[in-house]
Backbone as CSV, one residue per row, in Angstrom:
resi,resn,N_x,N_y,N_z,CA_x,CA_y,CA_z,C_x,C_y,C_z
1,UNK,-6.559,-5.233,-75.110,-7.041,-6.049,-73.997,-5.886,-6.707,-73.258
2,UNK,-5.942,-6.662,-71.939,-4.983,-7.430,-71.143,-5.328,-8.919,-71.281
3,UNK,-4.332,-9.738,-71.623,-4.631,-11.151,-71.830,-5.032,-11.851,-70.536
4,UNK,-4.706,-11.267,-69.393,-5.110,-11.856,-68.116,-6.628,-11.989,-68.025
5,UNK,-7.341,-11.092,-68.690,-8.806,-11.136,-68.664,-9.341,-12.342,-69.439
6,UNK,-8.599,-12.786,-70.440,-9.049,-13.928,-71.228,-9.209,-15.170,-70.359
7,UNK,-8.311,-15.328,-69.396,-8.351,-16.500,-68.525,-9.540,-16.454,-67.562
8,UNK,-10.112,-15.278,-67.386,-11.308,-15.140,-66.564,-12.566,-15.430,-67.374
9,UNK,-12.432,-15.300,-68.703,-13.596,-15.417,-69.579,-13.734,-16.786,-70.237
10,UNK,-12.626,-17.528,-70.357,-12.648,-18.780,-71.112,-12.182,-19.962,-70.262
11,UNK,-12.717,-21.123,-70.570,-12.271,-22.333,-69.869,-10.838,-22.683,-70.231
12,UNK,-10.482,-22.507,-71.512,-9.124,-22.815,-71.969,-8.712,-21.802,-73.022
13,UNK,-7.672,-21.042,-72.734,-7.166,-20.018,-73.650,-6.207,-20.662,-74.653
14,UNK,-6.388,-20.346,-75.927,-5.565,-20.907,-76.998,-4.647,-19.824,-77.559
15,UNK,-3.340,-20.055,-77.487,-2.381,-19.070,-77.991,-1.310,-19.732,-78.845
16,UNK,-0.664,-18.919,-79.670,0.377,-19.385,-80.592,1.601,-18.496,-80.418
17,UNK,2.792,-19.098,-80.536,4.025,-18.319,-80.436,4.740,-18.264,-81.780
18,UNK,5.262,-17.072,-82.107,6.059,-16.882,-83.322,7.366,-16.198,-82.941
19,UNK,8.308,-16.175,-83.886,9.586,-15.515,-83.617,9.961,-14.611,-84.788
20,UNK,10.745,-13.553,-84.525,11.139,-12.627,-85.586,12.073,-13.301,-86.589
21,UNK,11.813,-13.155,-87.891,12.739,-13.698,-88.890,14.029,-12.887,-88.884
22,UNK,15.113,-13.506,-89.324,16.417,-12.833,-89.275,16.626,-11.847,-90.418
23,UNK,15.890,-12.024,-91.510,16.116,-11.168,-92.675,14.861,-10.381,-93.005
24,UNK,15.050,-9.131,-93.389,13.925,-8.274,-93.724,13.157,-8.817,-94.922
25,UNK,13.823,-9.603,-95.778,13.149,-10.187,-96.937,12.047,-11.145,-96.511
26,UNK,12.090,-11.571,-95.244,11.095,-12.513,-94.737,9.842,-11.808,-94.223
27,UNK,9.808,-10.481,-94.305,8.702,-9.730,-93.712,7.355,-10.125,-94.300
28,UNK,7.234,-10.122,-95.625,5.948,-10.452,-96.228,5.573,-11.900,-95.965
29,UNK,6.569,-12.780,-95.971,6.291,-14.187,-95.669,5.748,-14.324,-94.247
30,UNK,6.363,-13.592,-93.315,5.893,-13.650,-91.927,4.489,-13.076,-91.809
31,UNK,4.228,-11.975,-92.491,2.898,-11.385,-92.429,1.843,-12.360,-92.941
32,UNK,2.172,-13.081,-94.014,1.231,-14.066,-94.531,1.043,-15.215,-93.533
33,UNK,2.142,-15.614,-92.892,2.053,-16.645,-91.848,1.141,-16.183,-90.723
34,UNK,1.311,-14.948,-90.303,0.496,-14.404,-89.212,-0.969,-14.288,-89.615
35,UNK,-1.224,-13.906,-90.867,-2.612,-13.847,-91.331,-3.258,-15.226,-91.288
36,UNK,-2.492,-16.238,-91.711,-3.009,-17.613,-91.686,-3.292,-18.059,-90.256
37,UNK,-2.380,-17.713,-89.339,-2.582,-18.093,-87.942,-3.759,-17.349,-87.322
38,UNK,-3.962,-16.103,-87.710,-5.086,-15.330,-87.189,-6.420,-15.957,-87.579
39,UNK,-6.446,-16.647,-88.715,-7.674,-17.313,-89.158,-8.056,-18.479,-88.252
40,UNK,-7.123,-18.931,-87.407,-7.415,-20.000,-86.452,-8.049,-19.448,-85.179
41,UNK,-8.199,-18.133,-85.114,-8.821,-17.435,-83.981,-8.124,-17.715,-82.646
42,UNK,-6.795,-17.541,-82.605,-6.119,-17.670,-81.305,-6.549,-16.534,-80.395
43,UNK,-6.507,-16.788,-79.098,-6.871,-15.732,-78.150,-5.774,-14.677,-78.057
44,UNK,-4.531,-15.074,-78.280,-3.437,-14.126,-78.424,-2.276,-14.814,-79.144
45,UNK,-1.369,-13.996,-79.671,-0.152,-14.490,-80.324,1.027,-13.860,-79.614
46,UNK,1.975,-14.673,-79.172,3.164,-14.141,-78.507,4.323,-14.070,-79.500
47,UNK,5.200,-13.097,-79.282,6.342,-12.861,-80.177,7.618,-12.900,-79.354
48,UNK,8.521,-13.812,-79.681,9.756,-13.944,-78.914,10.637,-12.715,-79.095
49,UNK,11.629,-12.592,-78.215,12.448,-11.390,-78.192,13.435,-11.343,-79.348
50,UNK,13.431,-10.235,-80.050,14.397,-9.980,-81.120,14.467,-8.485,-81.337
51,UNK,15.659,-7.935,-81.273,15.800,-6.481,-81.354,15.788,-5.961,-82.781
52,UNK,16.025,-6.858,-83.771,16.149,-6.365,-85.135,17.431,-5.563,-85.267
53,UNK,17.489,-4.708,-86.271,18.628,-3.799,-86.365,19.626,-4.152,-87.434
54,UNK,20.882,-4.477,-87.050,21.982,-4.569,-87.999,21.781,-5.623,-89.071
55,UNK,21.110,-6.717,-88.752,20.929,-7.758,-89.763,19.674,-7.534,-90.600
56,UNK,18.998,-6.402,-90.371,17.819,-6.095,-91.158,16.573,-6.812,-90.690
57,UNK,16.663,-7.543,-89.587,15.517,-8.310,-89.124,14.444,-7.430,-88.499
58,UNK,13.237,-7.963,-88.430,12.140,-7.261,-87.785,12.264,-7.385,-86.268
59,UNK,11.861,-6.357,-85.573,11.900,-6.403,-84.117,10.627,-7.031,-83.571
60,UNK,10.704,-7.432,-82.313,9.527,-7.953,-81.630,8.398,-6.933,-81.659
61,UNK,8.738,-5.686,-81.417,7.728,-4.634,-81.379,7.036,-4.474,-82.732
62,UNK,7.799,-4.490,-83.825,7.207,-4.356,-85.146,6.208,-5.474,-85.432
63,UNK,6.593,-6.689,-85.083,5.716,-7.840,-85.332,4.497,-7.799,-84.427
64,UNK,4.722,-7.518,-83.144,3.601,-7.450,-82.204,2.621,-6.347,-82.597
65,UNK,3.158,-5.226,-83.074,2.299,-4.129,-83.515,1.440,-4.522,-84.709
66,UNK,2.023,-5.282,-85.643,1.272,-5.763,-86.806,0.138,-6.684,-86.356
67,UNK,0.453,-7.587,-85.440,-0.555,-8.520,-84.925,-1.685,-7.749,-84.240
68,UNK,-1.315,-6.783,-83.431,-2.289,-6.032,-82.643,-3.154,-5.129,-83.528
69,UNK,-2.521,-4.365,-84.402,-3.253,-3.344,-85.157,-3.844,-3.866,-86.458
70,UNK,-3.063,-4.625,-87.206,-3.533,-5.079,-88.517,-4.422,-6.317,-88.416
71,UNK,-4.066,-7.246,-87.546,-4.832,-8.485,-87.425,-5.865,-8.424,-86.308
72,UNK,-5.733,-7.423,-85.441,-6.653,-7.222,-84.317,-6.741,-8.461,-83.424
73,UNK,-5.570,-9.048,-83.195,-5.421,-10.152,-82.256,-4.518,-9.652,-81.133
74,UNK,-4.873,-9.884,-79.875,-3.985,-9.445,-78.788,-2.579,-10.016,-78.958
75,UNK,-1.580,-9.168,-78.811,-0.182,-9.584,-78.968,0.519,-9.550,-77.614
76,UNK,1.375,-10.544,-77.403,2.191,-10.627,-76.182,3.648,-10.521,-76.604
77,UNK,4.308,-9.431,-76.239,5.694,-9.194,-76.646,6.658,-9.660,-75.558
78,UNK,7.639,-10.478,-75.935,8.656,-10.922,-74.982,9.653,-9.789,-74.741
79,UNK,10.098,-9.676,-73.490,11.087,-8.664,-73.120,12.047,-9.307,-72.125
80,UNK,13.352,-9.166,-72.364,14.331,-9.847,-71.514,15.175,-8.863,-70.699
81,UNK,15.810,-9.428,-69.655,16.687,-8.647,-68.777,18.104,-8.503,-69.328
82,UNK,18.466,-9.275,-70.339,19.842,-9.314,-70.823,20.298,-7.918,-71.264
83,UNK,21.366,-7.454,-70.640,21.973,-6.155,-70.948,21.003,-4.979,-70.778
84,UNK,19.949,-5.182,-69.998,18.926,-4.150,-69.855,19.286,-3.133,-68.779
85,UNK,18.801,-1.920,-68.960,18.888,-0.862,-67.966,17.483,-0.295,-67.795
86,UNK,17.227,0.416,-66.706,15.906,1.043,-66.566,15.551,1.921,-67.765
87,UNK,16.542,2.624,-68.309,16.271,3.494,-69.462,15.917,2.688,-70.702
88,UNK,16.626,1.577,-70.942,16.352,0.780,-72.148,15.004,0.077,-72.041
89,UNK,14.646,-0.387,-70.835,13.344,-1.029,-70.653,12.228,-0.001,-70.809
90,UNK,12.414,1.170,-70.249,11.406,2.226,-70.388,11.197,2.587,-71.856
91,UNK,12.304,2.659,-72.610,12.202,2.985,-74.033,11.465,1.884,-74.792
92,UNK,11.751,0.623,-74.451,11.077,-0.500,-75.096,9.579,-0.484,-74.799
93,UNK,9.230,-0.166,-73.564,7.818,-0.104,-73.191,7.112,1.056,-73.890
94,UNK,7.808,2.188,-74.035,7.240,3.319,-74.777,6.940,2.907,-76.216
95,UNK,7.878,2.174,-76.823,7.715,1.738,-78.212,6.539,0.769,-78.345
96,UNK,6.413,-0.133,-77.382,5.305,-1.088,-77.418,3.962,-0.367,-77.257
97,UNK,3.901,0.583,-76.348,2.655,1.326,-76.169,2.285,2.087,-77.428
98,UNK,3.277,2.658,-78.081,3.043,3.382,-79.326,2.479,2.446,-80.393
99,UNK,2.904,1.180,-80.348,2.434,0.178,-81.311,1.101,-0.435,-80.908
100,UNK,0.567,-0.012,-79.766,-0.722,-0.524,-79.319,-0.649,-1.841,-78.577
101,UNK,0.565,-2.220,-78.144,0.779,-3.504,-77.463,0.822,-3.269,-75.954
102,UNK,-0.015,-4.004,-75.219,-0.111,-3.778,-73.776,0.074,-5.058,-72.959
103,UNK,0.661,-6.070,-73.584,0.946,-7.330,-72.903,2.415,-7.680,-73.108
104,UNK,3.115,-7.968,-72.000,4.552,-8.243,-72.050,4.850,-9.528,-71.286
105,UNK,5.713,-10.368,-71.864,6.214,-11.556,-71.164,7.591,-11.213,-70.620
106,UNK,7.705,-11.101,-69.306,8.961,-10.705,-68.668,9.859,-11.923,-68.479
107,UNK,11.048,-11.885,-69.073,11.980,-13.006,-69.040,13.360,-12.537,-68.603
108,UNK,14.082,-13.410,-67.911,15.478,-13.093,-67.633,16.291,-13.157,-68.917
109,UNK,16.051,-14.185,-69.727,16.811,-14.381,-70.961,17.951,-15.365,-70.760
110,UNK,18.486,-15.858,-71.866,19.574,-16.841,-71.821,20.922,-16.165,-71.614
111,UNK,21.828,-16.884,-70.966,23.179,-16.367,-70.742,23.889,-16.133,-72.066
112,UNK,24.569,-15.004,-72.165,25.282,-14.644,-73.389,26.544,-13.882,-72.985
113,UNK,27.737,-14.424,-73.296,28.976,-13.753,-72.885,29.140,-12.366,-73.495
114,UNK,28.499,-12.128,-74.633,28.609,-10.826,-75.289,27.610,-9.810,-74.741
115,UNK,26.569,-10.317,-74.044,25.548,-9.427,-73.490,25.231,-9.905,-72.074
116,UNK,25.952,-9.422,-71.094,25.793,-9.918,-69.712,24.426,-9.582,-69.131
117,UNK,24.077,-10.318,-68.083,22.829,-10.051,-67.391,22.863,-8.665,-66.764
118,UNK,21.710,-8.086,-66.649,21.573,-6.742,-66.110,21.806,-6.716,-64.603
119,UNK,22.533,-5.724,-64.141,22.724,-5.542,-62.702,21.443,-5.040,-62.045
120,UNK,20.688,-4.227,-62.784,19.440,-3.693,-62.238,18.314,-4.721,-62.282
121,UNK,18.386,-5.651,-63.261,17.337,-6.663,-63.421,17.968,-8.053,-63.469
122,UNK,18.465,-8.550,-62.344,19.102,-9.869,-62.350,18.121,-11.015,-62.549
123,UNK,16.838,-10.775,-62.261,15.836,-11.822,-62.389,14.598,-11.277,-63.104
124,UNK,13.812,-12.189,-63.665,12.581,-11.785,-64.347,11.632,-11.078,-63.382
125,UNK,11.660,-11.470,-62.108,10.783,-10.834,-61.124,11.123,-9.351,-60.957
126,UNK,12.409,-9.002,-61.086,12.818,-7.593,-60.992,12.272,-6.796,-62.173
127,UNK,12.341,-7.414,-63.354,11.804,-6.770,-64.560,10.290,-6.616,-64.440
128,UNK,9.623,-7.667,-63.978,8.165,-7.622,-63.827,7.744,-6.515,-62.867
129,UNK,8.464,-6.388,-61.761,8.135,-5.360,-60.763,8.293,-3.962,-61.351
130,UNK,9.341,-3.765,-62.147,9.582,-2.470,-62.796,8.427,-2.128,-63.736
131,UNK,8.001,-3.099,-64.531,6.915,-2.869,-65.493,5.611,-2.588,-64.762
132,UNK,5.340,-3.329,-63.698,4.109,-3.121,-62.941,4.081,-1.741,-62.298
133,UNK,5.220,-1.293,-61.790,5.272,0.028,-61.165,5.037,1.130,-62.194
134,UNK,5.485,0.883,-63.409,5.253,1.848,-64.479,3.773,1.887,-64.844
135,UNK,3.138,0.729,-64.907,1.714,0.647,-65.224,1.441,0.571,-66.715
136,UNK,0.214,0.195,-67.057,-0.213,0.167,-68.454,-0.007,-1.146,-69.170
137,UNK,0.518,-2.168,-68.453,0.802,-3.450,-69.097,0.313,-4.617,-68.247
138,UNK,-0.126,-5.652,-68.934,-0.315,-6.961,-68.300,1.019,-7.683,-68.425
139,UNK,1.535,-8.188,-67.325,2.847,-8.837,-67.324,2.677,-10.341,-67.141
140,UNK,3.033,-11.094,-68.162,3.012,-12.553,-68.099,4.408,-13.052,-67.738
141,UNK,4.501,-14.328,-67.365,5.795,-14.889,-66.994,5.945,-16.321,-67.469
142,UNK,7.178,-16.798,-67.451,7.481,-18.168,-67.862,7.589,-19.069,-66.633
143,UNK,7.295,-20.347,-66.831,7.497,-21.334,-65.775,7.950,-22.643,-66.416
144,UNK,8.459,-23.551,-65.594,9.173,-24.714,-66.107,8.676,-25.998,-65.451
145,UNK,7.843,-26.771,-66.148,7.264,-27.989,-65.562,8.295,-28.985,-65.037
146,UNK,9.476,-29.003,-65.644,10.523,-29.914,-65.181,11.580,-29.184,-64.358
147,UNK,11.297,-27.939,-64.005,12.246,-27.127,-63.250,13.214,-26.415,-64.169
148,UNK,13.580,-25.199,-63.805,14.576,-24.453,-64.585,15.912,-25.175,-64.502
149,UNK,16.657,-25.143,-65.594,17.918,-25.879,-65.664,18.910,-25.431,-64.588
150,UNK,18.802,-24.195,-64.115,19.726,-23.681,-63.108,19.223,-23.881,-61.678
151,UNK,17.998,-24.376,-61.519,17.449,-24.592,-60.181,17.917,-25.932,-59.632
152,UNK,18.120,-25.987,-58.329,18.593,-27.215,-57.697,17.538,-28.305,-57.726
153,UNK,16.276,-27.900,-57.743,15.182,-28.859,-57.747,13.922,-28.176,-58.251
154,UNK,12.916,-28.973,-58.574,11.632,-28.412,-58.988,11.019,-27.609,-57.852
155,UNK,11.155,-28.105,-56.617,10.607,-27.397,-55.458,11.228,-26.009,-55.309
156,UNK,12.556,-25.920,-55.514,13.222,-24.617,-55.425,12.749,-23.698,-56.545
157,UNK,12.561,-24.259,-57.726,12.118,-23.455,-58.857,10.711,-22.907,-58.615
158,UNK,9.844,-23.720,-58.042,8.490,-23.256,-57.728,8.543,-22.159,-56.668
159,UNK,9.452,-22.284,-55.718,9.615,-21.231,-54.714,10.055,-19.927,-55.381
160,UNK,10.957,-20.017,-56.356,11.364,-18.826,-57.109,10.180,-18.248,-57.882
161,UNK,9.338,-19.124,-58.391,8.161,-18.683,-59.140,7.213,-17.882,-58.258
162,UNK,7.154,-18.225,-56.989,6.306,-17.471,-56.055,6.727,-16.004,-56.012
163,UNK,8.036,-15.744,-56.058,8.532,-14.361,-56.055,8.105,-13.630,-57.328
164,UNK,8.133,-14.360,-58.442,7.746,-13.757,-59.719,6.263,-13.386,-59.711
165,UNK,5.433,-14.286,-59.210,3.997,-14.018,-59.139,3.715,-12.880,-58.152
166,UNK,4.457,-12.850,-57.055,4.295,-11.771,-56.070,4.645,-10.410,-56.668
167,UNK,5.506,-10.429,-57.693,5.885,-9.182,-58.367,4.810,-8.711,-59.342
168,UNK,3.749,-9.509,-59.498,2.623,-9.088,-60.331,2.466,-9.849,-61.627
169,UNK,3.166,-10.974,-61.778,3.106,-11.734,-63.022,1.867,-12.635,-63.067
170,UNK,1.106,-12.523,-64.124,-0.039,-13.405,-64.392,-0.576,-13.042,-65.772
171,UNK,-0.755,-14.017,-66.643,-0.680,-15.466,-66.480,0.751,-15.992,-66.625
172,UNK,0.868,-17.333,-66.525,2.136,-18.018,-66.708,2.059,-18.910,-67.939
173,UNK,3.178,-18.961,-68.695,3.291,-19.840,-69.857,4.433,-20.802,-69.619
174,UNK,4.210,-22.090,-69.845,5.258,-23.055,-69.545,6.246,-23.221,-70.693
175,UNK,7.441,-23.655,-70.313,8.401,-24.171,-71.280,7.776,-25.417,-71.898
176,UNK,8.206,-25.764,-73.102,7.642,-26.941,-73.761,7.999,-28.221,-73.007
177,UNK,7.152,-29.207,-73.140,7.382,-30.520,-72.537,6.705,-31.566,-73.419
178,UNK,7.144,-32.817,-73.282,6.623,-33.887,-74.134,5.858,-34.955,-73.364
179,UNK,5.821,-34.818,-72.044,5.105,-35.771,-71.210,4.229,-34.962,-70.250
180,UNK,2.910,-35.101,-70.382,1.991,-34.280,-69.597,2.104,-34.496,-68.094
181,UNK,2.647,-35.618,-67.688,2.781,-35.876,-66.254,3.625,-34.802,-65.581
182,UNK,4.594,-34.229,-66.327,5.426,-33.159,-65.762,4.592,-31.913,-65.490
183,UNK,3.676,-31.609,-66.404,2.805,-30.445,-66.225,1.894,-30.633,-65.015
184,UNK,1.288,-31.809,-64.910,0.362,-32.054,-63.806,1.087,-32.040,-62.459
185,UNK,2.289,-32.611,-62.422,3.059,-32.628,-61.179,3.458,-31.207,-60.775
186,UNK,3.936,-30.443,-61.748,4.314,-29.052,-61.497,3.117,-28.239,-61.019
187,UNK,1.981,-28.377,-61.704,0.804,-27.583,-61.357,0.314,-27.921,-59.962
188,UNK,0.341,-29.180,-59.615,-0.078,-29.607,-58.283,0.816,-28.976,-57.209
189,UNK,2.132,-28.973,-57.453,3.073,-28.391,-56.496,2.878,-26.878,-56.398
190,UNK,2.687,-26.222,-57.550,2.504,-24.773,-57.559,1.244,-24.373,-56.785
191,UNK,0.166,-25.099,-57.002,-1.082,-24.771,-56.292,-0.931,-24.989,-54.788
192,UNK,-0.216,-26.039,-54.397,0.008,-26.292,-52.972,0.826,-25.176,-52.334
193,UNK,1.670,-24.509,-53.143,2.499,-23.420,-52.636,1.783,-22.077,-52.721
194,UNK,0.513,-22.103,-53.092,-0.268,-20.873,-53.105,-0.217,-20.078,-54.383
195,UNK,0.336,-20.642,-55.447,0.387,-19.953,-56.739,-0.929,-20.201,-57.465
196,UNK,-1.742,-19.164,-57.589,-3.068,-19.309,-58.185,-3.156,-18.749,-59.600
197,UNK,-2.080,-18.167,-60.110,-2.086,-17.601,-61.460,-2.407,-18.675,-62.492
198,UNK,-3.198,-18.355,-63.517,-3.488,-19.334,-64.565,-2.213,-19.730,-65.300
199,UNK,-2.166,-21.003,-65.723,-0.974,-21.536,-66.376,-1.333,-22.132,-67.729
200,UNK,-0.742,-21.610,-68.791,-0.899,-22.185,-70.122,0.203,-23.204,-70.369
201,UNK,-0.194,-24.379,-70.859,0.751,-25.466,-71.122,1.344,-25.328,-72.514
202,UNK,2.681,-25.298,-72.598,3.372,-25.109,-73.871,3.715,-26.422,-74.548
203,UNK,3.287,-26.572,-75.798,3.539,-27.795,-76.557,4.125,-27.440,-77.925
204,UNK,5.184,-28.143,-78.312,5.783,-27.961,-79.628,5.674,-29.246,-80.449
205,UNK,4.990,-29.225,-81.574,4.971,-30.397,-82.455,6.348,-30.591,-83.082
206,UNK,6.893,-31.779,-82.958,8.163,-32.107,-83.602,7.841,-32.784,-84.936
207,UNK,8.085,-32.071,-86.025,7.644,-32.564,-87.329,8.792,-32.842,-88.294
208,UNK,10.038,-32.616,-87.850,11.177,-33.008,-88.674,12.366,-33.304,-87.766
209,UNK,13.281,-34.107,-88.250,14.398,-34.581,-87.425,15.338,-33.460,-87.017
210,UNK,15.394,-32.369,-87.782,16.291,-31.254,-87.459,15.880,-30.558,-86.165
211,UNK,14.611,-30.643,-85.818,14.127,-29.973,-84.614,14.590,-30.650,-83.334
212,UNK,14.768,-31.955,-83.401,14.886,-32.747,-82.181,16.062,-32.311,-81.310
213,UNK,17.287,-32.383,-81.859,18.476,-32.076,-81.053,18.464,-30.635,-80.579
214,UNK,18.125,-29.715,-81.456,18.129,-28.296,-81.096,17.072,-27.999,-80.030
215,UNK,15.907,-28.592,-80.194,14.817,-28.339,-79.249,15.157,-28.848,-77.861
216,UNK,15.685,-30.049,-77.791,16.025,-30.636,-76.497,17.148,-29.845,-75.838
217,UNK,18.120,-29.405,-76.627,19.245,-28.642,-76.084,18.774,-27.318,-75.497
218,UNK,17.866,-26.641,-76.187,17.415,-25.333,-75.744,16.429,-25.419,-74.589
219,UNK,15.612,-26.448,-74.568,14.547,-26.527,-73.578,14.884,-27.404,-72.377
220,UNK,15.827,-28.331,-72.557,16.170,-29.321,-71.532,14.984,-30.225,-71.195
221,UNK,14.044,-30.343,-72.118,12.883,-31.199,-71.892,13.291,-32.665,-71.988
222,UNK,12.753,-33.484,-71.092,13.038,-34.911,-71.146,12.170,-35.570,-72.215
223,UNK,12.626,-36.707,-72.704,11.927,-37.395,-73.789,11.355,-38.714,-73.277
224,UNK,10.030,-38.836,-73.186,9.431,-40.076,-72.707,9.574,-41.193,-73.736
225,UNK,9.488,-42.447,-73.306,9.648,-43.581,-74.223,8.721,-43.520,-75.437
226,UNK,7.493,-43.090,-75.237,6.550,-43.015,-76.357,7.043,-42.060,-77.430
227,UNK,7.663,-40.954,-76.999,8.178,-39.967,-77.948,9.398,-40.513,-78.682
228,UNK,10.335,-41.088,-77.946,11.554,-41.608,-78.592,11.234,-42.767,-79.533
229,UNK,10.222,-43.538,-79.188,9.799,-44.631,-80.066,9.257,-44.069,-81.379
230,UNK,8.501,-42.984,-81.280,7.973,-42.337,-82.481,9.100,-41.835,-83.376
231,UNK,10.066,-41.177,-82.764,11.192,-40.646,-83.533,11.976,-41.782,-84.190
232,UNK,12.237,-42.831,-83.440,12.995,-43.966,-83.964,12.284,-44.605,-85.149
233,UNK,10.970,-44.668,-85.071,10.212,-45.323,-86.132,10.180,-44.502,-87.412
234,UNK,10.078,-43.178,-87.286,9.823,-42.346,-88.459,10.988,-41.445,-88.860
235,UNK,12.150,-41.544,-88.219,13.219,-40.580,-88.462,13.739,-40.589,-89.898
236,UNK,13.572,-41.695,-90.597,14.030,-41.759,-91.990,12.901,-41.567,-92.993
237,UNK,11.738,-41.188,-92.503,10.571,-40.963,-93.355,10.041,-39.563,-93.052
238,UNK,10.401,-38.609,-93.888,10.086,-37.205,-93.622,8.583,-36.964,-93.461
239,UNK,7.790,-37.468,-94.384,6.353,-37.260,-94.301,5.739,-38.038,-93.139
240,UNK,6.269,-39.246,-92.920,5.771,-40.047,-91.806,6.029,-39.377,-90.470
241,UNK,7.218,-38.761,-90.313,7.547,-38.065,-89.075,6.666,-36.832,-88.903
242,UNK,6.397,-36.146,-90.000,5.516,-34.964,-89.931,4.145,-35.367,-89.393
243,UNK,3.569,-36.398,-89.976,2.235,-36.834,-89.555,2.252,-37.347,-88.118
244,UNK,3.299,-38.101,-87.759,3.391,-38.654,-86.406,3.583,-37.538,-85.382
245,UNK,4.371,-36.517,-85.745,4.596,-35.395,-84.839,3.328,-34.599,-84.584
246,UNK,2.538,-34.391,-85.624,1.255,-33.701,-85.462,0.336,-34.517,-84.560
247,UNK,0.262,-35.812,-84.821,-0.599,-36.688,-84.031,-0.191,-36.684,-82.554
248,UNK,1.110,-36.714,-82.305,1.604,-36.728,-80.921,1.198,-35.439,-80.210
249,UNK,1.391,-34.298,-80.878,1.063,-33.009,-80.272,-0.441,-32.879,-80.027
250,UNK,-1.241,-33.319,-80.989,-2.693,-33.247,-80.827,-3.144,-34.100,-79.646
251,UNK,-2.582,-35.287,-79.525,-2.931,-36.162,-78.410,-2.553,-35.507,-77.079
252,UNK,-1.380,-34.903,-77.025,-0.942,-34.186,-75.824,-1.921,-33.076,-75.461
253,UNK,-2.260,-32.272,-76.458,-3.108,-31.110,-76.225,-4.526,-31.504,-75.840
254,UNK,-5.061,-32.525,-76.469,-6.415,-32.967,-76.120,-6.473,-33.437,-74.666
255,UNK,-5.433,-34.138,-74.242,-5.391,-34.586,-72.855,-5.325,-33.387,-71.908
256,UNK,-4.536,-32.389,-72.261,-4.401,-31.200,-71.417,-5.722,-30.438,-71.319
257,UNK,-6.380,-30.251,-72.453,-7.647,-29.509,-72.461,-8.711,-30.264,-71.674
258,UNK,-8.814,-31.558,-71.927,-9.835,-32.362,-71.252,-9.574,-32.479,-69.758
259,UNK,-8.322,-32.284,-69.363,-7.969,-32.362,-67.943,-8.077,-31.016,-67.247
260,UNK,-8.516,-29.988,-67.982,-8.790,-28.701,-67.361,-7.675,-27.683,-67.379
261,UNK,-6.720,-27.795,-68.303,-5.641,-26.802,-68.395,-6.233,-25.405,-68.606
262,UNK,-5.653,-24.412,-67.931,-6.122,-23.032,-68.073,-5.943,-22.524,-69.500
263,UNK,-4.921,-23.032,-70.158,-4.646,-22.605,-71.522,-3.655,-23.540,-72.177
264,UNK,-3.581,-23.475,-73.496,-2.565,-24.211,-74.240,-1.838,-23.231,-75.141
265,UNK,-0.523,-23.362,-75.178,0.335,-22.427,-75.900,1.115,-23.223,-76.937
266,UNK,0.876,-22.951,-78.200,1.436,-23.739,-79.295,2.715,-23.106,-79.839
267,UNK,3.831,-23.822,-79.670,5.096,-23.395,-80.265,5.121,-23.926,-81.704
268,UNK,4.648,-23.121,-82.643,4.445,-23.579,-84.019,5.632,-23.299,-84.934
269,UNK,6.685,-22.667,-84.411,7.910,-22.414,-85.180,7.650,-21.710,-86.513
270,UNK,6.723,-20.734,-86.482,6.390,-19.931,-87.669,5.876,-20.770,-88.841
271,UNK,5.333,-21.934,-88.546,4.848,-22.829,-89.596,3.320,-22.834,-89.577
272,UNK,2.673,-22.137,-90.532,1.213,-22.049,-90.510,0.527,-23.380,-90.807
273,UNK,1.195,-24.250,-91.545,0.616,-25.561,-91.841,0.529,-26.394,-90.563
274,UNK,1.608,-26.378,-89.783,1.619,-27.090,-88.506,0.541,-26.534,-87.587
275,UNK,0.465,-25.210,-87.495,-0.541,-24.593,-86.627,-1.948,-25.001,-87.045
276,UNK,-2.216,-24.989,-88.347,-3.546,-25.333,-88.846,-3.882,-26.798,-88.592
277,UNK,-2.917,-27.679,-88.815,-3.157,-29.103,-88.620,-3.429,-29.418,-87.144
278,UNK,-2.641,-28.807,-86.254,-2.842,-29.036,-84.828,-4.195,-28.483,-84.390
279,UNK,-4.503,-27.277,-84.847,-5.790,-26.664,-84.491,-6.956,-27.518,-84.961
280,UNK,-6.826,-28.096,-86.134,-7.888,-28.964,-86.659,-8.155,-30.137,-85.717
281,UNK,-7.089,-30.613,-85.062,-7.223,-31.754,-84.179,-7.785,-31.435,-82.798
282,UNK,-7.864,-30.146,-82.450,-8.331,-29.776,-81.093,-9.493,-28.792,-81.097
283,UNK,-9.886,-28.293,-82.257,-10.856,-27.187,-82.277,-12.213,-27.574,-81.689
284,UNK,-12.582,-28.858,-81.740,-13.855,-29.274,-81.154,-13.859,-29.100,-79.636
285,UNK,-12.668,-29.122,-79.024,-12.561,-28.935,-77.574,-12.457,-27.461,-77.195
286,UNK,-12.044,-26.633,-78.150,-11.891,-25.206,-77.868,-13.205,-24.458,-78.049
C-alpha cells in the first residue's frame, strides 16, 4: 500500500521510525523490537538510511523488507542523494521492489567529506522527480518546522519545500521539535504558500541525558523553557528523567492530535519500551 492513501483514510496517521543496527549480531534483537512495535498497530514504520555491508550491519532494504513481508506493516525506506548516481538509485529501487517495499522517503542527506553530494541529485527534489518518473513508488519527503539549518529563513525553506512537493512528494514528515508552536507556525506558512500535502509531526521522547546533546546537535531543534526545566530537574535521576521524558512527549503528541495534525511520527530510537509507553498515553486519541 502507498502510505499516501493512509492520510486519505484516517484523521491522524500514526508512524514509528527505526534505524539499522551497526552489527549483524543485533539482527534478532531488532526483529524482536520490530515485532513489539508492530503490536502497537502503527500505520507504517520508517527505516533510516543505512547501506550495511563492511561492518556487517543490516541494510535499510533488509529491515524494510522484514517489516513489509514478515510483519505486514507498510514500510517507508529512506533513500539519500549522497554519492548517488542514476544507476545506484535505480539499483536501490529494484532491490526495494524485490523486497515488496513501495514507499520511499527521498532525502538529500547530511554533508560528508568522504561521500560528496551527487551531481545528478543535488537536492531531494531531484531524487524525488527521478523516482516519480520511474514509477511504482509513493515518495515521501522531509520538512523542517524551524527551517532547515542551511536555509536563510523559514520562509525560504518553505519556498524550497514547494519545489519538493511539485516534484511529487507527499506525504511530508517533519524533523523533530520540542515546542508545538513551531509546527503550527510552519504549517500555517506552508498552507498559505499552497502546500497541501499532509504533514506528520515528528516527536522524539528524551528519556536519558545522553540523548540531549547529540539530538540537539543533529536536529538543530530549539529547547523551550519547559523542556530545559524538565532536564535540569531530572538530569541526575535516571528513572525520573525517563518518566518525565515520556510524559513530555505524550503531552506534546496529545496536543498535536487534538489540534488536528495529519499524522504523528514517533522517533523511538529502536526502544520498544519507549514506543509502548508513549502509545499507551495517546491510544485513546488514535
